[in-house]
CSV table of C-alpha atoms and ligand atoms in Angstrom, one decimal:
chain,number,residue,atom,x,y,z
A,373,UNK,CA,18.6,3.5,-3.7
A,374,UNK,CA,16.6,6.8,-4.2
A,375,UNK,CA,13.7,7.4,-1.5
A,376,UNK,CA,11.4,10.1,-1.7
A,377,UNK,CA,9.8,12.1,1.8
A,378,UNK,CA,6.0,11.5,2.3
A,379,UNK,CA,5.4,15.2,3.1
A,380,UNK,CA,7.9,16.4,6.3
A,381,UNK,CA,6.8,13.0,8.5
A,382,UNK,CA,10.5,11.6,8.1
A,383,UNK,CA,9.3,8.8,6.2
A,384,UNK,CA,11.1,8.4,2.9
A,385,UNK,CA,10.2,5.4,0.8
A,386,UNK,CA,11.9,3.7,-2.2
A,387,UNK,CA,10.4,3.8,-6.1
A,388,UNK,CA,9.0,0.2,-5.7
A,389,UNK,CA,7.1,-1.3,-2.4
A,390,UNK,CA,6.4,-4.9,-2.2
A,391,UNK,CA,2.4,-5.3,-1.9
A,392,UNK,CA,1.3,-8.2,0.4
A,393,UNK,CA,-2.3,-9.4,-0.8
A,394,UNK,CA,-0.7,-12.7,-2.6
A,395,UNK,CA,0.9,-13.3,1.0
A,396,UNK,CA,-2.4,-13.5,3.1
A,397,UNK,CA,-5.2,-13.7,0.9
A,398,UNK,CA,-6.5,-15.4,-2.5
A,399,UNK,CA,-10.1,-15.5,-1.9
A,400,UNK,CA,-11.9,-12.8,-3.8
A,401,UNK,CA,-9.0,-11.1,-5.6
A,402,UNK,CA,-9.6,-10.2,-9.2
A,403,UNK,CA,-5.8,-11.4,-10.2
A,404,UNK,CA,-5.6,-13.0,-13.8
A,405,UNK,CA,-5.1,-16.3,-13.0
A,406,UNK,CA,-5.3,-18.1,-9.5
A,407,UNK,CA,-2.4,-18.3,-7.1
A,408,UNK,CA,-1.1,-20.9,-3.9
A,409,UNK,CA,-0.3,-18.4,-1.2
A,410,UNK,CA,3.3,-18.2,-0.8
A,411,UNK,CA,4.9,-20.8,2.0
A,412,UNK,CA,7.1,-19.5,4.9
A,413,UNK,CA,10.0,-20.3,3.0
A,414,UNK,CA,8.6,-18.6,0.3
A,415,UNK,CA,7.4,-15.7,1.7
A,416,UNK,CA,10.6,-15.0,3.5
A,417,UNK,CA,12.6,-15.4,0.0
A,418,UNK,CA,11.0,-12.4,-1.2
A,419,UNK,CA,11.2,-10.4,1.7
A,420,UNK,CA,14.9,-11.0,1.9
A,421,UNK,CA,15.0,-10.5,-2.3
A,422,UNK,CA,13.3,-7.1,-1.7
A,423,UNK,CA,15.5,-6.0,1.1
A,424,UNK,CA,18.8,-6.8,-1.2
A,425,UNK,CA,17.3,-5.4,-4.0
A,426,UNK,CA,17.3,-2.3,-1.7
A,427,UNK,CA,13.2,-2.4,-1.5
A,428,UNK,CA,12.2,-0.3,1.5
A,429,UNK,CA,8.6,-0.3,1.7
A,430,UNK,CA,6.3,-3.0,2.3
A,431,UNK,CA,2.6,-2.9,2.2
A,432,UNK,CA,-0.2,-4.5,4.6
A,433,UNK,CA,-3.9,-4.4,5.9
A,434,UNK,CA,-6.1,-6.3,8.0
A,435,UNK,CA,-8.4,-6.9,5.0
A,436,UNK,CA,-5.0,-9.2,3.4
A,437,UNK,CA,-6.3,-12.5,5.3
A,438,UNK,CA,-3.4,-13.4,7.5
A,439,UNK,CA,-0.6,-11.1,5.7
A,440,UNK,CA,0.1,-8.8,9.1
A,441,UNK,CA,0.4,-11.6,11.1
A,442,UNK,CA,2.5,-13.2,8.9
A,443,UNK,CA,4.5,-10.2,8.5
A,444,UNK,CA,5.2,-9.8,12.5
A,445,UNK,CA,6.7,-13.1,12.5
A,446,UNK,CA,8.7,-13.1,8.8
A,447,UNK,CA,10.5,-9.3,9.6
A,448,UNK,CA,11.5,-10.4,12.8
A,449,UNK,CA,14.7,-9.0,13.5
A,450,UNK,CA,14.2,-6.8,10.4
A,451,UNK,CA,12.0,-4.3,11.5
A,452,UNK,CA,14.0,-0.5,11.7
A,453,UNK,CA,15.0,-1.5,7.6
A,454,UNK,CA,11.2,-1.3,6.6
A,455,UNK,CA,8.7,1.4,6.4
A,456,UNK,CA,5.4,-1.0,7.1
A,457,UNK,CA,2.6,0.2,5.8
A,458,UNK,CA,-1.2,-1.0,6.8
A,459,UNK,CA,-4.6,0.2,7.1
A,460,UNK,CA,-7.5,0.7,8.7
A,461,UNK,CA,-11.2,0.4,8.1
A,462,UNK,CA,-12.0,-2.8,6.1
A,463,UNK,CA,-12.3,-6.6,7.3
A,464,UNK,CA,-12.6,-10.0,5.2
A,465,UNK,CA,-13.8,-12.3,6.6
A,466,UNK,CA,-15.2,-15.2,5.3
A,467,UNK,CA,-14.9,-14.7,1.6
A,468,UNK,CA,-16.4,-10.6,2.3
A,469,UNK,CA,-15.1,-7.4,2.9
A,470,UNK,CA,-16.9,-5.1,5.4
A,471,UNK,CA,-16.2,-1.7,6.9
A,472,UNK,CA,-15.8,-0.1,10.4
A,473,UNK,CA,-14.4,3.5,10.3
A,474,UNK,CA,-15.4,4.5,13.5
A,475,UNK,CA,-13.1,6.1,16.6
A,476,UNK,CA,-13.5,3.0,18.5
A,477,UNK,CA,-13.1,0.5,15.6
A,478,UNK,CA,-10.0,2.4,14.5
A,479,UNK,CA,-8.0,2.3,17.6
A,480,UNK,CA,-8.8,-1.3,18.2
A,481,UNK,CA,-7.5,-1.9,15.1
A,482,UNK,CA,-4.0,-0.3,15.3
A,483,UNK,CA,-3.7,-1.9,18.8
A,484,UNK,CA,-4.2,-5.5,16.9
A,485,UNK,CA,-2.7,-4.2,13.9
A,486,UNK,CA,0.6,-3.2,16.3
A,487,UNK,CA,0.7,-6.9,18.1
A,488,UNK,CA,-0.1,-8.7,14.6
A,489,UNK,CA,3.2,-6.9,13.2
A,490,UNK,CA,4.8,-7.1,16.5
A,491,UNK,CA,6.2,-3.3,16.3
A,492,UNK,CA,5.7,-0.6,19.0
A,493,UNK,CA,4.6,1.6,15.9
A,494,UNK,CA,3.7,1.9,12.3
A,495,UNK,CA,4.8,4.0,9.9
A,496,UNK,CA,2.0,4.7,7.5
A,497,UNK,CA,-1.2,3.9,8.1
A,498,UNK,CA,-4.1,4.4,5.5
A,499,UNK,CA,-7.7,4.7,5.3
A,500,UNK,CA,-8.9,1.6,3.4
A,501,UNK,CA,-11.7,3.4,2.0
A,502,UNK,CA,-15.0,0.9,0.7
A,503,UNK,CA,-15.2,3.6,-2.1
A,504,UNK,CA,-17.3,6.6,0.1
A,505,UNK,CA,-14.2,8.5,0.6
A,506,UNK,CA,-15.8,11.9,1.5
A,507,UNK,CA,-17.8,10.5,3.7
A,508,UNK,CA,-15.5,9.0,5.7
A,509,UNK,CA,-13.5,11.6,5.5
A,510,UNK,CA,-16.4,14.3,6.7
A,511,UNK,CA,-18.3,11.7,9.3
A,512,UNK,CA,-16.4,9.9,10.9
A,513,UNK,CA,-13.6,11.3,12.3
A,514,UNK,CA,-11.2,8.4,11.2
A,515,UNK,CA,-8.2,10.8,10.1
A,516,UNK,CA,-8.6,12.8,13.2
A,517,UNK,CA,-7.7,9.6,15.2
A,518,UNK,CA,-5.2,8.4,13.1
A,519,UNK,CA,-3.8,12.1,13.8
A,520,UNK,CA,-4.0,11.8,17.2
A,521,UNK,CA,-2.6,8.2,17.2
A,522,UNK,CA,0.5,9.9,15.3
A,523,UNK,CA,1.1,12.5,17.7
A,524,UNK,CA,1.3,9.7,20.1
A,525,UNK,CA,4.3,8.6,18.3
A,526,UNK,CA,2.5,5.2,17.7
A,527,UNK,CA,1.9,6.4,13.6
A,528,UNK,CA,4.7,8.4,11.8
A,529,UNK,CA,2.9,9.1,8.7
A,530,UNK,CA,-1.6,8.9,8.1
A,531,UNK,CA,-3.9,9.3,4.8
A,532,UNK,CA,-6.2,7.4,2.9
A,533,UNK,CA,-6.2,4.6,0.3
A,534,UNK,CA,-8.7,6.4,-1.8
A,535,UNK,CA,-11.0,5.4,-5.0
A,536,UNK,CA,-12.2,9.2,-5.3
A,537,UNK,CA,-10.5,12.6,-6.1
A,538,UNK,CA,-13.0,14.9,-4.1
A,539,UNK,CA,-11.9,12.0,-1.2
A,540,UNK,CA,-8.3,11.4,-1.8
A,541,UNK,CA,-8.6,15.6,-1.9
A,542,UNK,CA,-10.3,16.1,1.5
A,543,UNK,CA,-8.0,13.1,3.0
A,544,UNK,CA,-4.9,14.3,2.2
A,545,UNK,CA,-6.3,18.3,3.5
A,546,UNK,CA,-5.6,16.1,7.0
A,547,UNK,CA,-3.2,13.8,6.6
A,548,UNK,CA,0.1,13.3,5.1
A,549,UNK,CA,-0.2,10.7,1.6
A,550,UNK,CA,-2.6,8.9,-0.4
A,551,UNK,CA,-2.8,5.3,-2.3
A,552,UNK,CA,-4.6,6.1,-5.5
A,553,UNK,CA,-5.0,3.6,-8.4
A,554,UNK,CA,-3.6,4.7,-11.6
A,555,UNK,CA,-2.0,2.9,-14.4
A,556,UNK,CA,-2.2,3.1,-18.5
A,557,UNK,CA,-5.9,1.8,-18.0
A,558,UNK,CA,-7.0,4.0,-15.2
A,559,UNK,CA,-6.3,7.4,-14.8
A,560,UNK,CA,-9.4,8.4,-13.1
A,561,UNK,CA,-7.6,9.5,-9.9
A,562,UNK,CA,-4.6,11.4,-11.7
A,563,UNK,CA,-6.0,14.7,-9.8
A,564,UNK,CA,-5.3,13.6,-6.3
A,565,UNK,CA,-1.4,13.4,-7.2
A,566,UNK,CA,-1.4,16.9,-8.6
A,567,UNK,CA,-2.5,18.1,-6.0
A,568,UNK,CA,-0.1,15.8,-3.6
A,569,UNK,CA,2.7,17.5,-5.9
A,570,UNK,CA,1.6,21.1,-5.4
A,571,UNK,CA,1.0,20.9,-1.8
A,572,UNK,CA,3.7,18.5,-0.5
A,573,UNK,CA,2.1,15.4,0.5
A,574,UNK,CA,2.8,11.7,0.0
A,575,UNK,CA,1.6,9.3,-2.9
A,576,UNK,CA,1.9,5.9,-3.0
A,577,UNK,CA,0.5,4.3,-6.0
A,578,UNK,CA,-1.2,0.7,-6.1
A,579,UNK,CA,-2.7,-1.5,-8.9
A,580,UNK,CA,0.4,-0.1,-11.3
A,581,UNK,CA,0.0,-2.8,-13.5
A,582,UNK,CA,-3.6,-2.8,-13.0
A,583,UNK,CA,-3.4,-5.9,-10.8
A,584,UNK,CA,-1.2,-7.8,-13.6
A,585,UNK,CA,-3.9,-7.3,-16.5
A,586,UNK,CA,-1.6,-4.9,-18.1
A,587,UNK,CA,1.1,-7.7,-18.4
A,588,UNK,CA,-0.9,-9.8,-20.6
A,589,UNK,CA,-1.4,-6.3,-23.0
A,590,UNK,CA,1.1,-5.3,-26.0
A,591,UNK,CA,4.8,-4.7,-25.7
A,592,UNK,CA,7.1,-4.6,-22.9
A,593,UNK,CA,3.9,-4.4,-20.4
A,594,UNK,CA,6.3,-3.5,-16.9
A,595,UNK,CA,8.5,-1.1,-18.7
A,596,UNK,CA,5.7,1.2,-20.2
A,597,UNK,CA,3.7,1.1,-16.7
A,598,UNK,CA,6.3,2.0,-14.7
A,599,UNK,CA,7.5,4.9,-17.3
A,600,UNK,CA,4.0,6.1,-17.4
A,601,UNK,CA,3.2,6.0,-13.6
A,602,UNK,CA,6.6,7.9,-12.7
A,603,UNK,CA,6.3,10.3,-15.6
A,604,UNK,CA,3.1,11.8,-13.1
A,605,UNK,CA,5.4,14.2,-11.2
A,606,UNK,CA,4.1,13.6,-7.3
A,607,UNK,CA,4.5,9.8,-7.6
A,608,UNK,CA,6.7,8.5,-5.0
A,609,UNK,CA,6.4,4.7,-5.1
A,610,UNK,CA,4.5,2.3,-7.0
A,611,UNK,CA,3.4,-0.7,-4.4
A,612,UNK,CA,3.1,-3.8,-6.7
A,613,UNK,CA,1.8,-7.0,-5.5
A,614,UNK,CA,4.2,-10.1,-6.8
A,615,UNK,CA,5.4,-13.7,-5.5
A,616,UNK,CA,7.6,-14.0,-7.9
A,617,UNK,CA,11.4,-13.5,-7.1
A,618,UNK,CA,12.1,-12.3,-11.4
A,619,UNK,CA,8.8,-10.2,-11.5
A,620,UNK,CA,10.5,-8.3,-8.3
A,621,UNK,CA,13.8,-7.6,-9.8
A,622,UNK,CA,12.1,-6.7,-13.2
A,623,UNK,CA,9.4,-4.4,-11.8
A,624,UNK,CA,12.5,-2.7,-10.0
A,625,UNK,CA,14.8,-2.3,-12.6
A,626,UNK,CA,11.7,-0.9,-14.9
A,627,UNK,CA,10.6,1.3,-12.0
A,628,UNK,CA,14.4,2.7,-11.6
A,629,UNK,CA,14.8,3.2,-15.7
A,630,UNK,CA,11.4,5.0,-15.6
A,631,UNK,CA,13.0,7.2,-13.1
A,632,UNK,CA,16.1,7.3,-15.4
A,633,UNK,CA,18.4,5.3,-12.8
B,821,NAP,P1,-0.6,-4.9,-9.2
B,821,NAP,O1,0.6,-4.6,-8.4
B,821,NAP,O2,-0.9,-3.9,-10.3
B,821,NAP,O3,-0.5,-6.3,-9.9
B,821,NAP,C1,-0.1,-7.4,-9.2
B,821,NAP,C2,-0.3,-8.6,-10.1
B,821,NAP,O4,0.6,-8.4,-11.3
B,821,NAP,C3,0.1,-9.9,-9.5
B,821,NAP,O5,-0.9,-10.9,-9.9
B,821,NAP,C4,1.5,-10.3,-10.1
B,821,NAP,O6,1.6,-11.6,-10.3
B,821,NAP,C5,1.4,-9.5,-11.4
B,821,NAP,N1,2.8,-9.0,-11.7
B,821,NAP,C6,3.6,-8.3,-11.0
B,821,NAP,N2,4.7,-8.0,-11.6
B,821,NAP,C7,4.7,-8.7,-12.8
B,821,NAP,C8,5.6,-8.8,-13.9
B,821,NAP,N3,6.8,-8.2,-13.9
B,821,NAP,N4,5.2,-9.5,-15.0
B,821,NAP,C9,4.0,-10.1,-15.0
B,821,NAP,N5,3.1,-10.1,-14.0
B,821,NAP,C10,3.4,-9.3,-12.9
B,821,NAP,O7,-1.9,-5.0,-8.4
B,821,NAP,P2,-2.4,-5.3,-6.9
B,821,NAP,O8,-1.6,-6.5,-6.4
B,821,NAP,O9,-3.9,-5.4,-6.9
B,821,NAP,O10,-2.0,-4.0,-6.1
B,821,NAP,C11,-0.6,-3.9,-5.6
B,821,NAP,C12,-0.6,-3.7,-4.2
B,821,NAP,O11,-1.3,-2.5,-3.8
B,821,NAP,C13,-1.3,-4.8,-3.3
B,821,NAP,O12,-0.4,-5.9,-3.1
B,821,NAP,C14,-1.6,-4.1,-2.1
B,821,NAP,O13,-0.5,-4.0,-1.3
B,821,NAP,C15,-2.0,-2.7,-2.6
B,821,NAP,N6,-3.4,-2.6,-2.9
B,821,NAP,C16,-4.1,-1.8,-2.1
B,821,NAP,C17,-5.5,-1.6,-2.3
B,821,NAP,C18,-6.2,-0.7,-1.4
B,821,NAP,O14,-7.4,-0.5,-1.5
B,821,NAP,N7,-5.5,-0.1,-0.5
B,821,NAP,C19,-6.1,-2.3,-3.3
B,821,NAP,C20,-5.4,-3.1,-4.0
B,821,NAP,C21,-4.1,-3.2,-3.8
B,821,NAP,P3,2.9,-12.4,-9.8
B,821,NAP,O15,2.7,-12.6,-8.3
B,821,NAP,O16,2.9,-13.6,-10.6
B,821,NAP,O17,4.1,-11.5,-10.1
């Protein structure tokens, strides 16, 4: 399997990472259709798919209801093959998100965010921005904690899951990769990965299929997503969110062809 570096952390992750939403949450999600969350049967099917598949990269946050916990217990025994990937800075609780990026918040969080995966350290962890991006970036001193976290050893790789380019910008000025949305319907962030690509930093890209709207649009839905996302020099993995065991191997197999695998 190809990986590509998230800047010079030591990091390297694989074309596809497996998205957990649809593992922890399916209460205020704007997916298609709805879901039943995935079983621990289930759930551990995939996981197990992804790894043989040669999937590397799997990706959290406490705002996914229960997904890290779920996580700790399903990669038990697992955890040196993954590069885990979670966030910090939004909640949901009770059916609504809500947002804490201060110091204080932050490192509570990565302390629960360490126990719920039950690792002694994480290897990417995000900013999951409410949409304020610059703010965050220029108040709070979010990144500068995840950056100190990191030299701790505890985080091998920080940045921000951003919905802005002057944000997604200014994160990745600090910090090592960005989550940006872009897919055939939304290219609003495309600026953020050009400048990842000119200045050696990280991007992981999430809603690639537009959180499965794209699938019910024209020909070969997968297939022209994943050839358009990786034809953005930059990209190096597309995070798509799936519980089903065909959509993995397909979105793989279209996400390798795109890359001419
Ligand atoms: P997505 O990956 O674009 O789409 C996922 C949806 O597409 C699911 O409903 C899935 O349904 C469907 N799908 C996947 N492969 C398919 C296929 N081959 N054919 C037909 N349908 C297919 O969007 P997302 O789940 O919103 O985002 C992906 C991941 O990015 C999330 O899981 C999460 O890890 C991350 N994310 C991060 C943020 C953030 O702010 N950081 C926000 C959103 C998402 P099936 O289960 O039926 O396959």
């Amino acid at each position: 399997m190809i990986t590509t570096p998230i800047a010079d952390t030591g990091v390297e992750v694989t074309p596809l990472g497996f998205g957990t939403v649809k593992l922890g949450r399916n209460k205020g999600v704007k997916y298609p259709s709805d879901f039943k969350i995935p079983d621990d049967r289930q759930a551990l099917a995939l996981i197990n798919l992804a790894a043989e598949l040669g999937i590397n990269l799997i990706d959290t946050a406490p705002a996914y209801g229960n997904s890290e916990e779920r996580l700790g217990t399903l990669l038990a025994g697992q955890r040196q093959r993954w590069v885990i990937c979670t966030k910090v800075g939004e909640e949901f609780d009770n059916g609504a998100s809500h947002y804490d990026f201060t110091p204080e918040y932050t490192r509570f969080s990565i302390e629960r965010s360490l126990q719920r995966l039950n690792t002694d350290y994480l290897d990417l962890v995000l900013v999951h921005s409410d949409g304020n991006d610059l703010d965050i970036v220029q108040r709070y001193g979010t990144l500068e904690v995840l950056n100190e976290l990191k030299q701790q050893g505890l985080i091998r790789a920080t940045g921000i899951s951003s919905k802005t380019v002057a944000g997604g910008i200014a994160a990745l000025q600090q910090s090592d990769c960005a989550m940006v949305t872009y897919n055939l319907n939304q290219q609003q962030e495309a600026e953020v990965i050009d400048y990842a690509h000119a200045n050696n930093k990280g991007i992981l890209i999430k809603k690639a299929l537009a959180s499965g709207h794209l699938c019910q649009q024209g020909e070969d839905p997968v297939a022209r997503s994943m050839k358009f996302v990786f034809s953005r020099p930059g990209v190096g993995s597309a995070i798509v969110g799936t519980i089903n065991a065909h959509h993995l191997r397909s979105n793989l197999h279209a996400a390798l062809s795109a890359l001419g695998r």
